[in-house]
Short mmCIF file of C-alpha atoms in Angstrom, two decimals:
data_model
loop_
_atom_site.label_atom_id
_atom_site.label_comp_id
_atom_site.label_asym_id
_atom_site.label_seq_id
_atom_site.Cartn_x
_atom_site.Cartn_y
_atom_site.Cartn_z
CA UNK A 1 -141.98 4.19 8.79
CA UNK A 2 -141.11 0.94 11.02
CA UNK A 3 -142.84 -1.23 13.48
CA UNK A 4 -141.77 -1.56 16.94
CA UNK A 5 -140.59 -5.14 18.32
CA UNK A 6 -143.93 -5.72 20.12
CA UNK A 7 -145.65 -5.34 16.66
CA UNK A 8 -143.77 -8.06 15.25
CA UNK A 9 -144.04 -10.13 17.74
CA UNK A 10 -147.88 -9.87 18.06
CA UNK A 11 -147.97 -10.66 14.36
CA UNK A 12 -145.75 -13.97 14.73
CA UNK A 13 -147.89 -14.91 17.49
CA UNK A 14 -151.30 -14.42 15.69
CA UNK A 15 -149.91 -16.13 12.78
CA UNK A 16 -148.08 -19.19 14.59
CA UNK A 17 -150.96 -21.59 14.76
CA UNK A 18 -151.66 -21.03 10.90
CA UNK A 19 -148.22 -21.62 9.82
CA UNK A 20 -148.19 -25.01 11.85
CA UNK A 21 -151.79 -25.93 10.19
CA UNK A 22 -150.32 -25.15 6.71
CA UNK A 23 -147.63 -27.53 7.10
CA UNK A 24 -149.47 -30.30 9.32
CA UNK A 25 -152.38 -31.00 7.30
CA UNK A 26 -153.27 -34.76 7.54
CA UNK A 27 -153.88 -37.01 4.26
CA UNK A 28 -157.58 -37.42 3.30
CA UNK A 29 -158.94 -40.30 1.15
CA UNK A 30 -161.97 -40.36 -1.17
CA UNK A 31 -162.09 -44.52 -0.51
CA UNK A 32 -163.91 -45.75 2.36
CA UNK A 33 -162.89 -49.24 2.10
CA UNK A 34 -159.06 -49.89 2.84
CA UNK A 35 -158.21 -51.92 -0.07
CA UNK A 36 -154.71 -52.75 -1.20
CA UNK A 37 -153.53 -52.64 -5.18
CA UNK A 38 -154.50 -56.18 -5.72
CA UNK A 39 -158.19 -55.66 -4.65
CA UNK A 40 -158.00 -52.28 -6.74
CA UNK A 41 -156.75 -54.20 -9.83
CA UNK A 42 -159.48 -56.67 -9.37
CA UNK A 43 -162.29 -54.07 -9.15
CA UNK A 44 -160.68 -52.22 -12.20
CA UNK A 45 -160.81 -55.45 -14.24
CA UNK A 46 -164.20 -56.35 -13.20
CA UNK A 47 -165.49 -52.48 -13.97
CA UNK A 48 -163.84 -52.68 -17.59
CA UNK A 49 -165.47 -55.81 -17.97
CA UNK A 50 -168.94 -55.04 -17.01
CA UNK A 51 -171.23 -53.00 -19.01
CA UNK A 52 -173.88 -52.78 -16.40
CA UNK A 53 -171.57 -51.67 -14.06
CA UNK A 54 -170.21 -48.91 -16.09
CA UNK A 55 -173.87 -47.75 -17.07
CA UNK A 56 -174.75 -47.60 -13.23
CA UNK A 57 -171.59 -45.29 -12.95
CA UNK A 58 -172.14 -42.87 -15.73
CA UNK A 59 -176.18 -43.01 -14.23
CA UNK A 60 -175.15 -42.32 -10.95
CA UNK A 61 -172.32 -39.77 -12.06
CA UNK A 62 -174.61 -37.34 -13.51
CA UNK A 63 -176.07 -36.20 -9.94
CA UNK A 64 -173.06 -37.54 -7.68
CA UNK A 65 -169.33 -36.82 -8.37
CA UNK A 66 -168.05 -39.68 -5.91
CA UNK A 67 -170.11 -42.44 -8.10
CA UNK A 68 -167.12 -44.22 -9.02
CA UNK A 69 -165.87 -44.15 -5.62
CA UNK A 70 -169.09 -45.44 -3.90
CA UNK A 71 -169.57 -48.21 -6.48
CA UNK A 72 -165.72 -49.20 -5.80
CA UNK A 73 -166.69 -48.94 -2.18
CA UNK A 74 -169.73 -51.32 -2.25
CA UNK A 75 -167.84 -53.62 -4.51
CA UNK A 76 -164.95 -54.24 -2.11
CA UNK A 77 -167.22 -54.35 0.79
CA UNK A 78 -168.57 -57.35 -0.61
CA UNK A 79 -165.51 -58.89 -2.10
CA UNK A 80 -162.98 -58.70 0.66
CA UNK A 81 -162.96 -61.37 2.93
CA UNK A 82 -162.57 -59.09 6.08
CA UNK A 83 -163.51 -55.37 4.79
CA UNK A 84 -162.38 -52.67 7.01
CA UNK A 85 -164.06 -48.94 6.60
CA UNK A 86 -161.82 -46.07 7.30
CA UNK A 87 -162.85 -43.41 10.17
CA UNK A 88 -164.90 -40.65 8.84
CA UNK A 89 -162.27 -38.38 9.98
CA UNK A 90 -159.89 -39.82 7.72
CA UNK A 91 -162.04 -39.02 4.55
CA UNK A 92 -162.70 -36.27 2.48
CA UNK A 93 -165.75 -34.37 3.17
CA UNK A 94 -167.02 -34.84 -0.03
CA UNK A 95 -166.99 -38.53 0.35
CA UNK A 96 -168.69 -38.72 3.77
CA UNK A 97 -172.01 -39.58 2.65
CA UNK A 98 -170.03 -42.49 0.67
CA UNK A 99 -168.64 -43.38 3.79
CA UNK A 100 -172.38 -43.59 5.33
CA UNK A 101 -173.50 -45.50 2.80
CA UNK A 102 -171.52 -48.19 2.73
CA UNK A 103 -171.53 -48.26 6.66
CA UNK A 104 -175.18 -48.73 6.49
CA UNK A 105 -174.56 -51.25 4.19
CA UNK A 106 -172.23 -53.68 5.83
CA UNK A 107 -173.68 -52.88 9.30
CA UNK A 108 -177.10 -54.55 8.24
CA UNK A 109 -178.06 -57.22 9.76
CA UNK A 110 -178.25 -59.14 6.54
CA UNK A 111 -175.02 -58.42 5.27
CA UNK A 112 -173.23 -61.47 6.64
CA UNK A 113 -175.42 -63.57 4.53
CA UNK A 114 -174.55 -62.18 1.18
CA UNK A 115 -170.88 -61.77 2.02
CA UNK A 116 -170.99 -65.51 2.26
CA UNK A 117 -172.00 -65.21 -1.44
CA UNK A 118 -169.71 -62.78 -2.49
CA UNK A 119 -166.58 -62.71 -0.32
CA UNK A 120 -163.48 -63.64 -3.11
CA UNK A 121 -165.92 -64.07 -5.77
CA UNK A 122 -165.46 -60.91 -8.13
CA UNK A 123 -168.44 -61.74 -10.43
CA UNK A 124 -170.75 -62.35 -7.68
CA UNK A 125 -169.71 -58.82 -5.85
CA UNK A 126 -170.35 -57.31 -8.99
CA UNK A 127 -173.83 -58.80 -9.39
CA UNK A 128 -174.20 -57.72 -5.40
CA UNK A 129 -173.58 -53.68 -6.65
CA UNK A 130 -175.82 -54.17 -9.79
CA UNK A 131 -178.78 -55.59 -7.51
CA UNK A 132 -178.14 -52.45 -5.06
CA UNK A 133 -178.32 -50.27 -8.10
CA UNK A 134 -181.68 -48.71 -7.23
CA UNK A 135 -181.21 -48.16 -3.68
CA UNK A 136 -177.85 -46.69 -4.37
CA UNK A 137 -179.96 -44.28 -6.62
CA UNK A 138 -182.61 -43.87 -3.58
CA UNK A 139 -179.92 -43.29 -0.98
CA UNK A 140 -178.04 -40.57 -3.34
CA UNK A 141 -181.60 -38.69 -3.94
CA UNK A 142 -182.17 -39.05 -0.02
CA UNK A 143 -178.58 -37.55 0.81
CA UNK A 144 -178.48 -34.79 -2.12
CA UNK A 145 -178.92 -32.13 0.19
CA UNK A 146 -176.25 -33.39 2.68
CA UNK A 147 -174.05 -34.15 -0.44
CA UNK A 148 -174.25 -30.63 -1.35
CA UNK A 149 -173.60 -29.12 2.33
CA UNK A 150 -170.46 -31.69 2.45
CA UNK A 151 -169.17 -30.54 -0.73
CA UNK A 152 -169.42 -27.03 0.29
CA UNK A 153 -167.59 -27.86 3.43
CA UNK A 154 -164.89 -29.44 1.02
CA UNK A 155 -164.47 -26.00 -0.55
CA UNK A 156 -164.16 -24.16 2.41
CA UNK A 157 -161.62 -26.43 3.98
CA UNK A 158 -159.46 -25.80 1.40
CA UNK A 159 -160.13 -22.25 1.58
CA UNK A 160 -159.16 -22.52 5.17
CA UNK A 161 -156.05 -24.61 4.27
CA UNK A 162 -155.07 -21.77 1.29
CA UNK A 163 -155.53 -18.91 3.81
CA UNK A 164 -153.08 -21.09 6.45
CA UNK A 165 -151.06 -20.93 3.52
CA UNK A 166 -151.26 -17.37 3.12
CA UNK A 167 -150.32 -16.32 6.73
CA UNK A 168 -147.48 -18.84 6.63
CA UNK A 169 -146.25 -16.65 3.07
CA UNK A 170 -146.84 -13.55 4.90
CA UNK A 171 -144.72 -14.52 8.21
CA UNK A 172 -141.74 -16.00 6.03
CA UNK A 173 -141.87 -12.85 3.64
CA UNK A 174 -141.97 -10.42 7.08
CA UNK A 175 -139.42 -12.38 8.25
CA UNK A 176 -137.09 -12.02 5.13
CA UNK A 177 -137.55 -8.36 5.14
CA UNK A 178 -136.98 -7.29 8.74
CA UNK A 179 -133.55 -5.69 9.59
CA UNK A 180 -131.45 -8.02 11.72
CA UNK A 181 -131.49 -5.64 14.32
CA UNK A 182 -134.95 -4.19 14.02
CA UNK A 183 -138.60 -5.61 13.68
CA UNK A 184 -140.10 -5.77 10.28
CA UNK A 185 -141.92 -2.72 8.66
CA UNK A 186 -145.48 -1.58 9.51
CA UNK A 187 -146.77 -2.52 6.25
CA UNK A 188 -145.50 -6.40 6.31
CA UNK A 189 -146.73 -6.61 9.78
CA UNK A 190 -150.27 -5.45 8.85
CA UNK A 191 -150.21 -7.97 5.94
CA UNK A 192 -149.55 -10.98 8.08
CA UNK A 193 -152.29 -9.80 10.17
CA UNK A 194 -154.86 -9.11 7.35
CA UNK A 195 -153.50 -12.83 6.30
CA UNK A 196 -154.15 -14.32 9.67
CA UNK A 197 -157.60 -12.47 10.28
CA UNK A 198 -158.71 -13.93 6.42
CA UNK A 199 -157.56 -17.43 7.91
CA UNK A 200 -159.70 -16.97 11.13
CA UNK A 201 -162.67 -15.88 8.91
CA UNK A 202 -162.10 -19.22 6.45
CA UNK A 203 -161.86 -21.44 9.36
CA UNK A 204 -164.77 -20.52 10.74
CA UNK A 205 -166.76 -20.91 7.64
CA UNK A 206 -165.14 -24.18 7.08
CA UNK A 207 -166.18 -25.42 10.72
CA UNK A 208 -170.14 -24.12 10.25
CA UNK A 209 -170.14 -25.87 6.61
CA UNK A 210 -168.98 -28.91 8.35
CA UNK A 211 -171.34 -28.71 10.83
CA UNK A 212 -174.02 -27.99 8.33
CA UNK A 213 -173.04 -31.00 6.24
CA UNK A 214 -173.13 -33.28 9.56
CA UNK A 215 -176.47 -32.25 10.30
CA UNK A 216 -178.14 -32.78 7.07
CA UNK A 217 -176.44 -36.21 6.85
CA UNK A 218 -177.77 -36.76 10.21
CA UNK A 219 -181.20 -35.94 9.03
CA UNK A 220 -181.08 -38.28 6.13
CA UNK A 221 -179.38 -41.52 8.02
CA UNK A 222 -182.67 -43.16 9.01
CA UNK A 223 -183.66 -43.68 5.43
CA UNK A 224 -180.36 -44.77 4.19
CA UNK A 225 -180.23 -47.27 6.85
CA UNK A 226 -183.72 -48.55 5.65
CA UNK A 227 -182.71 -48.44 2.24
CA UNK A 228 -179.43 -50.13 2.65
CA UNK A 229 -181.02 -52.86 4.53
CA UNK A 230 -183.66 -53.66 1.88
CA UNK A 231 -180.51 -53.44 -0.82
CA UNK A 232 -178.83 -56.25 1.24
CA UNK A 233 -181.67 -58.10 1.46
CA UNK A 234 -182.10 -57.97 -2.24
CA UNK A 235 -178.70 -58.65 -3.12
CA UNK A 236 -178.53 -61.59 -1.17
CA UNK A 237 -181.43 -63.19 -2.48
CA UNK A 238 -180.18 -62.29 -5.95
CA UNK A 239 -176.91 -64.11 -5.25
CA UNK A 240 -178.45 -67.01 -3.54
CA UNK A 241 -180.69 -67.20 -6.55
CA UNK A 242 -177.99 -67.31 -8.81
CA UNK A 243 -175.92 -69.92 -7.22
CA UNK A 244 -179.25 -71.92 -6.91
CA UNK A 245 -179.47 -71.46 -10.53
CA UNK A 246 -176.18 -72.73 -11.29
CA UNK A 247 -176.23 -75.63 -9.17
CA UNK A 248 -179.49 -76.79 -10.72
CA UNK A 249 -177.80 -76.69 -14.02
CA UNK A 250 -174.87 -78.93 -12.77
CA UNK A 251 -172.14 -75.80 -12.93
CA UNK A 252 -170.23 -75.97 -10.14
CA UNK A 253 -168.53 -73.59 -7.81
CA UNK A 254 -164.91 -74.66 -9.53
CA UNK A 255 -166.30 -74.42 -12.96
CA UNK A 256 -167.46 -70.77 -12.08
CA UNK A 257 -164.23 -69.64 -10.88
CA UNK A 258 -162.67 -70.74 -13.91
CA UNK A 259 -165.18 -69.23 -15.98
CA UNK A 260 -164.32 -65.94 -17.75
CA UNK A 261 -166.32 -62.99 -16.57
CA UNK A 262 -168.10 -61.89 -20.00
CA UNK A 263 -168.64 -65.86 -20.34
CA UNK A 264 -170.26 -66.49 -16.60
CA UNK A 265 -172.54 -62.93 -17.26
CA UNK A 266 -174.00 -64.29 -20.57
CA UNK A 267 -174.43 -67.68 -19.09
CA UNK A 268 -176.50 -66.46 -15.85
CA UNK A 269 -178.47 -64.29 -18.31
CA UNK A 270 -179.26 -67.48 -20.32
CA UNK A 271 -180.36 -69.28 -17.48
CA UNK A 272 -182.37 -66.79 -15.84
CA UNK A 273 -184.27 -65.87 -19.25
CA UNK A 274 -183.98 -69.34 -21.29
CA UNK A 275 -187.20 -71.71 -22.07
CA UNK A 276 -186.72 -73.85 -18.68
CA UNK A 277 -185.44 -70.82 -16.65
CA UNK A 278 -188.84 -71.06 -13.93
CA UNK A 279 -188.02 -74.83 -13.93
CA UNK A 280 -184.52 -74.67 -12.25
CA UNK A 281 -186.19 -75.75 -9.29
CA UNK A 282 -187.33 -78.84 -10.62
CA UNK A 283 -184.29 -79.55 -12.21
CA UNK A 284 -182.25 -79.68 -9.24
CA UNK A 285 -184.79 -81.53 -7.29
CA UNK A 286 -184.67 -84.06 -9.83
CA UNK A 287 -180.58 -84.23 -10.00
CA UNK A 288 -180.53 -84.44 -6.49
CA UNK A 289 -182.81 -87.38 -6.43
CA UNK A 290 -181.02 -89.33 -9.06
CA UNK A 291 -177.79 -88.58 -6.97
CA UNK A 292 -179.45 -90.26 -3.75
CA UNK A 293 -180.69 -93.44 -5.82
CA UNK A 294 -177.20 -93.76 -7.17
CA UNK A 295 -175.73 -93.78 -3.59
CA UNK A 296 -178.60 -96.48 -2.95
CA UNK A 297 -177.42 -98.43 -5.75
CA UNK A 298 -175.93 -102.08 -5.50
CA UNK A 299 -173.35 -103.44 -8.55
CA UNK A 300 -174.62 -106.51 -9.76
CA UNK A 301 -177.65 -106.97 -7.77
CA UNK A 302 -180.63 -108.39 -9.34
CA UNK A 303 -183.45 -105.81 -7.85
CA UNK A 304 -185.05 -104.57 -4.67
CA UNK A 305 -185.57 -107.46 -2.06
CA UNK A 306 -188.87 -107.87 -1.12
CA UNK A 307 -188.85 -111.18 0.83
CA UNK A 308 -187.77 -114.65 0.77
CA UNK A 309 -187.96 -117.31 -1.94
CA UNK A 310 -186.32 -120.96 -3.33
CA UNK A 311 -183.79 -121.89 -5.76
CA UNK A 312 -180.36 -122.13 -6.74
CA UNK A 313 -178.81 -118.88 -7.09
CA UNK A 314 -175.78 -119.10 -4.89
CA UNK A 315 -175.23 -115.27 -4.85
CA UNK A 316 -178.56 -114.74 -3.21
CA UNK A 317 -178.58 -117.77 -0.62
CA UNK A 318 -179.63 -116.25 2.49
CA UNK A 319 -177.11 -116.43 5.39
CA UNK A 320 -178.69 -119.28 7.29
CA UNK A 321 -178.46 -121.80 4.44
CA UNK A 322 -174.87 -120.68 4.61
CA UNK A 323 -174.34 -121.36 8.13
CA UNK A 324 -174.87 -125.12 7.24
CA UNK A 325 -171.82 -125.74 5.38
CA UNK A 326 -170.11 -124.76 8.32
CA UNK A 327 -171.38 -128.24 9.94
CA UNK A 328 -169.93 -131.23 7.97
CA UNK A 329 -173.20 -133.27 8.86
CA UNK A 330 -175.61 -130.63 7.01
CA UNK A 331 -173.22 -130.35 4.07
CA UNK A 332 -174.95 -133.27 2.07
CA UNK A 333 -178.18 -131.35 2.91
CA UNK A 334 -177.02 -128.10 1.63
CA UNK A 335 -175.86 -129.88 -1.78
CA UNK A 336 -178.96 -131.99 -1.99
CA UNK A 337 -181.48 -128.86 -1.85
CA UNK A 338 -179.24 -127.02 -4.24
CA UNK A 339 -179.36 -129.61 -6.53
CA UNK A 340 -183.28 -129.85 -6.36
CA UNK A 341 -183.15 -125.74 -6.42
CA UNK A 342 -184.79 -125.53 -3.02
CA UNK A 343 -182.23 -123.16 -1.04
CA UNK A 344 -183.43 -120.20 0.79
CA UNK A 345 -182.50 -117.29 -1.42
CA UNK A 346 -183.29 -113.12 -1.18
CA UNK A 347 -186.39 -112.23 -3.53
CA UNK A 348 -186.30 -109.25 -5.33
CA UNK A 349 -188.13 -107.95 -8.11
CA UNK A 350 -188.32 -104.38 -10.49
CA UNK A 351 -184.38 -104.11 -11.17
CA UNK A 352 -181.84 -105.41 -13.65
CA UNK A 353 -178.13 -104.95 -13.50
CA UNK A 354 -176.79 -101.63 -14.95
CA UNK A 355 -175.89 -101.27 -18.53
CA UNK A 356 -172.70 -100.59 -20.43
CA UNK A 357 -173.73 -98.78 -23.16
CA UNK A 358 -174.85 -95.49 -23.75
CA UNK A 359 -177.81 -93.83 -21.90
CA UNK A 360 -180.37 -92.39 -24.72
CA UNK A 361 -182.95 -90.12 -23.58
CA UNK A 362 -185.65 -89.65 -26.38
CA UNK A 363 -187.75 -86.55 -25.35
CA UNK A 364 -190.92 -85.85 -26.99
CA UNK A 365 -191.08 -82.33 -28.10
CA UNK A 366 -194.63 -82.36 -29.69
CA UNK A 367 -196.85 -79.29 -29.37
CA UNK A 368 -199.05 -81.35 -26.64
CA UNK A 369 -195.92 -81.34 -24.23
CA UNK A 370 -196.78 -77.75 -23.72
CA UNK A 371 -199.42 -78.56 -21.44
CA UNK A 372 -199.08 -77.75 -17.76
CA UNK A 373 -199.89 -80.42 -14.90
CA UNK A 374 -200.13 -79.87 -10.99
CA UNK A 375 -198.05 -77.08 -10.11
CA UNK A 376 -198.16 -75.39 -13.24
CA UNK A 377 -195.37 -77.74 -14.43
CA UNK A 378 -195.15 -78.27 -18.15
CA UNK A 379 -194.81 -82.03 -19.71
CA UNK A 380 -191.86 -80.81 -21.55
CA UNK A 381 -190.00 -79.09 -18.02
CA UNK A 382 -190.89 -82.65 -16.31
CA UNK A 383 -189.46 -84.84 -19.17
CA UNK A 384 -186.32 -82.82 -19.75
CA UNK A 385 -185.40 -82.49 -16.25
CA UNK A 386 -185.76 -86.33 -16.22
CA UNK A 387 -183.49 -86.22 -18.88
CA UNK A 388 -180.78 -83.89 -17.54
CA UNK A 389 -180.40 -86.37 -14.50
CA UNK A 390 -180.08 -89.05 -17.23
CA UNK A 391 -177.21 -87.40 -18.02
CA UNK A 392 -175.84 -87.18 -14.95
CA UNK A 393 -176.38 -90.66 -14.41
CA UNK A 394 -174.32 -91.61 -17.60
CA UNK A 395 -171.87 -89.39 -16.81
CA UNK A 396 -171.30 -90.86 -13.02
CA UNK A 397 -170.94 -94.44 -14.83
CA UNK A 398 -168.38 -93.40 -17.39
CA UNK A 399 -170.64 -93.91 -20.23
CA UNK A 400 -172.11 -91.88 -23.30
CA UNK A 401 -175.40 -90.17 -22.97
CA UNK A 402 -177.28 -88.99 -26.52
CA UNK A 403 -180.43 -86.63 -25.76
CA UNK A 404 -182.67 -87.12 -28.98
CA UNK A 405 -185.75 -84.68 -29.21
CA UNK A 406 -188.34 -85.64 -31.49
CA UNK A 407 -191.84 -84.89 -32.79
CA UNK A 408 -193.40 -85.57 -36.22
CA UNK A 409 -191.17 -88.14 -38.46
CA UNK A 410 -189.42 -85.51 -40.22
CA UNK A 411 -188.41 -83.58 -36.79
CA UNK A 412 -185.77 -84.85 -35.17
CA UNK A 413 -182.45 -83.60 -33.41
CA UNK A 414 -179.86 -85.40 -31.66
CA UNK A 415 -177.29 -84.08 -29.20
CA UNK A 416 -174.19 -86.21 -28.18
CA UNK A 417 -172.48 -86.10 -24.90
CA UNK A 418 -169.55 -88.79 -25.23
CA UNK A 419 -168.24 -89.90 -21.78
CA UNK A 420 -164.52 -88.85 -22.64
CA UNK A 421 -164.85 -85.44 -22.73
CA UNK A 422 -166.91 -82.90 -20.19
CA UNK A 423 -170.40 -82.05 -20.91
CA UNK A 424 -170.31 -78.30 -21.62
CA UNK A 425 -173.03 -76.24 -20.20
CA UNK A 426 -173.80 -74.10 -23.26
CA UNK A 427 -174.46 -77.68 -25.23
CA UNK A 428 -176.39 -78.89 -22.36
CA UNK A 429 -178.77 -76.26 -22.33
CA UNK A 430 -178.84 -76.25 -26.55
CA UNK A 431 -180.52 -79.90 -25.60
CA UNK A 432 -182.74 -78.54 -23.13
CA UNK A 433 -184.19 -75.63 -24.18
CA UNK A 434 -184.39 -76.92 -27.88
CA UNK A 435 -188.35 -77.32 -29.09
CA UNK A 436 -189.46 -78.79 -32.33
CA UNK A 437 -193.08 -78.95 -32.14
CA UNK A 438 -195.81 -80.61 -34.32
CA UNK A 439 -196.85 -84.02 -33.99
CA UNK A 440 -195.31 -87.44 -32.76
CA UNK A 441 -193.58 -90.53 -34.28
CA UNK A 442 -192.12 -93.17 -32.46
CA UNK A 443 -190.33 -94.98 -35.11
CA UNK A 444 -187.78 -91.83 -35.98
CA UNK A 445 -186.30 -91.79 -32.92
CA UNK A 446 -186.42 -94.84 -31.55
CA UNK A 447 -184.70 -96.06 -34.79
CA UNK A 448 -182.07 -93.09 -34.46
CA UNK A 449 -181.13 -94.97 -31.26
CA UNK A 450 -180.75 -98.32 -31.87
CA UNK A 451 -178.37 -96.92 -34.78
CA UNK A 452 -176.46 -95.26 -32.41
CA UNK A 453 -176.20 -98.05 -30.09
CA UNK A 454 -175.06 -100.44 -33.09
CA UNK A 455 -172.49 -97.71 -33.98
CA UNK A 456 -171.14 -97.95 -30.32
CA UNK A 457 -171.13 -101.68 -30.30
CA UNK A 458 -169.27 -101.72 -34.03
CA UNK A 459 -166.86 -99.19 -32.49
CA UNK A 460 -166.30 -100.41 -28.77
CA UNK A 461 -167.97 -103.66 -28.49
CA UNK A 462 -170.32 -102.10 -25.77
CA UNK A 463 -173.56 -103.59 -25.84
CA UNK A 464 -176.69 -103.55 -23.18
CA UNK A 465 -177.40 -99.63 -23.63
CA UNK A 466 -180.11 -98.14 -22.34
CA UNK A 467 -183.28 -95.97 -23.79
CA UNK A 468 -185.32 -94.15 -21.84
CA UNK A 469 -188.55 -92.75 -23.99
CA UNK A 470 -190.42 -89.83 -22.28
CA UNK A 471 -193.48 -89.00 -24.32
CA UNK A 472 -197.16 -87.75 -24.01
CA UNK A 473 -198.86 -89.36 -26.85
CA UNK A 474 -199.30 -92.80 -28.24
CA UNK A 475 -198.60 -93.76 -32.43
CA UNK A 476 -198.35 -96.57 -34.10
CA UNK A 477 -195.49 -98.46 -35.84
CA UNK A 478 -195.62 -100.68 -38.61
CA UNK A 479 -195.06 -104.90 -38.44
CA UNK A 480 -192.20 -104.48 -40.70
CA UNK A 481 -190.60 -101.62 -38.42
CA UNK A 482 -191.27 -103.96 -34.99
CA UNK A 483 -189.50 -106.94 -36.33
CA UNK A 484 -186.55 -104.79 -37.31
CA UNK A 485 -186.81 -103.22 -33.75
CA UNK A 486 -186.89 -107.00 -31.83
CA UNK A 487 -184.09 -107.86 -33.80
CA UNK A 488 -181.92 -105.10 -32.83
CA UNK A 489 -182.93 -105.46 -29.18
CA UNK A 490 -181.97 -109.20 -29.61
CA UNK A 491 -178.48 -108.52 -30.98
CA UNK A 492 -177.42 -105.41 -29.03
CA UNK A 493 -179.07 -106.45 -25.71
CA UNK A 494 -180.52 -102.80 -24.96
CA UNK A 495 -183.08 -102.10 -22.75
CA UNK A 496 -186.09 -99.50 -23.11
CA UNK A 497 -187.80 -97.74 -20.46
CA UNK A 498 -190.98 -95.73 -21.25
CA UNK A 499 -192.29 -92.85 -19.31
CA UNK A 500 -196.01 -91.54 -19.88
CA UNK A 501 -195.86 -88.25 -18.81
CA UNK A 502 -198.96 -86.67 -17.55
CA UNK A 503 -200.93 -89.37 -19.67
CA UNK A 504 -202.05 -92.67 -17.76
CA UNK A 505 -203.31 -93.88 -20.90
CA UNK A 506 -200.15 -94.14 -23.11
CA UNK A 507 -199.17 -96.58 -20.49
CA UNK A 508 -201.98 -99.22 -20.57
CA UNK A 509 -201.49 -102.72 -21.32
CA UNK A 510 -202.23 -102.67 -24.76
CA UNK A 511 -200.71 -99.47 -25.87
CA UNK A 512 -197.83 -99.29 -28.60
CA UNK A 513 -195.52 -98.14 -25.58
CA UNK A 514 -196.30 -100.96 -23.54
CA UNK A 515 -195.38 -103.19 -26.55
CA UNK A 516 -192.19 -101.52 -27.19
CA UNK A 517 -190.56 -101.15 -23.65
CA UNK A 518 -189.45 -103.14 -20.79
CA UNK A 519 -190.32 -101.07 -18.04
CA UNK A 520 -193.17 -98.64 -18.32
CA UNK A 521 -194.89 -96.60 -16.16
CA UNK A 522 -197.21 -93.51 -15.98
CA UNK A 523 -196.42 -90.14 -14.17
CA UNK A 524 -199.51 -87.79 -13.40
CA UNK A 525 -198.32 -85.50 -10.75
CA UNK A 526 -195.59 -83.79 -12.40
CA UNK A 527 -194.26 -81.91 -9.02
CA UNK A 528 -193.26 -85.68 -8.06
CA UNK A 529 -189.62 -86.36 -8.83
CA UNK A 530 -189.54 -89.65 -7.28
CA UNK A 531 -191.93 -91.23 -9.99
CA UNK A 532 -188.87 -92.25 -11.94
CA UNK A 533 -186.43 -93.08 -8.79
CA UNK A 534 -185.84 -96.64 -9.76
CA UNK A 535 -184.54 -95.66 -13.38
CA UNK A 536 -181.47 -94.51 -11.26
CA UNK A 537 -180.84 -97.58 -9.51
CA UNK A 538 -181.13 -99.91 -12.79
CA UNK A 539 -179.20 -97.54 -15.53
#
């Protein structure tokens, strides 16, 4: 039984919009952040190298199928110099929760501060993702209902597209079966109408599911924004803290950029958890102070100016005396005063010309160095921070540095940092974190220091090294040893600086340390890094 032309034409009109829908569906995305292939390569490389990211993705993936996309978006938002997000209409419905979370993160007032630390730095961006891990869990939990509804909307949307395709197929089949001069048979026309009705119903369900998902996401939005703001604040603090930690230990941005991901992660973990981790700020202040003192240093000056005296040192003559040389009638007077040692000179005290040989820091690591002073800073922390600043001092001057850790006579550890090669951060940390424990012996570390300076003199003819003794204890030395020590000092021309850390009695005039040192001071306030400031002008 055949249908009328009107029947076929009506079926075609009903099916028309479904034919256009089936052929003009816009492409949707699962990634919220627009990224090129190089950005994605960076993310994949970082993800493969970071066990923490993989663990987080696995954990989140147990409750959210788009976890990997969410982590990639969070990373790229932090990493890209100018991150750009797609419009919500460009996203697959099942990724709208991801889009809202990333939008909330990037729109947080604190995001700019975080982005300054992470832009262009894959490692820092990855650490930012991990720092936000707890908040991502909470946001996904708060959005669980919205995500479920979004996934239902995704399925409904697919059903609507499938139904539209079925209408198009039915319409094409009707056109093929219809005689050239007549309308399609009634059964075929009915099939087109049935497909169109099913498509209409599927589209209505998809619209309702999309509205339901939008309502659920809107309800969760305040909580998501609050959690996102807290997450960005914590991530920015963590990024700034790690950057400050690296700077405190002398690891510059250029070195970090060249460092492989795994090595940088291990280094950061070691710096956060090592023996001196809580004293990073003290170490940084010491190094900053020493750098400032180096800027004040005047090479070949005899000391800090304190006034005017009389003498014949032409390098220290005040300008008014030199002006006499410009007048012929006063030149004879100048010559007479010079011969008598009565020229007016700048007077100075406390500083000598800098050394040329190695800088050697002898750091006491006996049990008493565990004791804390003001601010909770231990004697060990202050001494190690000073020694690390001395390492910088030696590197800046092109001099070898040697760190000697000592305790009892049978406990000694030597760390050598030649001027001709970089001071690796691993070796620096080994020196800073080692602790021997036990009692205290002066003879063993000082003998080792003198032997090193003699070895340097024999090899390079460099003399005038500097030894800095950092200790909190006073102990005796034998007369025979003292004679050998004085002979070595005379032969090699080295100087000995002593710092009594937290124990003023050790620096008293009749102490053994006083007899050993050319320059001795006591440090009682361990929060004060400037107590040793003058060392960095004369060493």
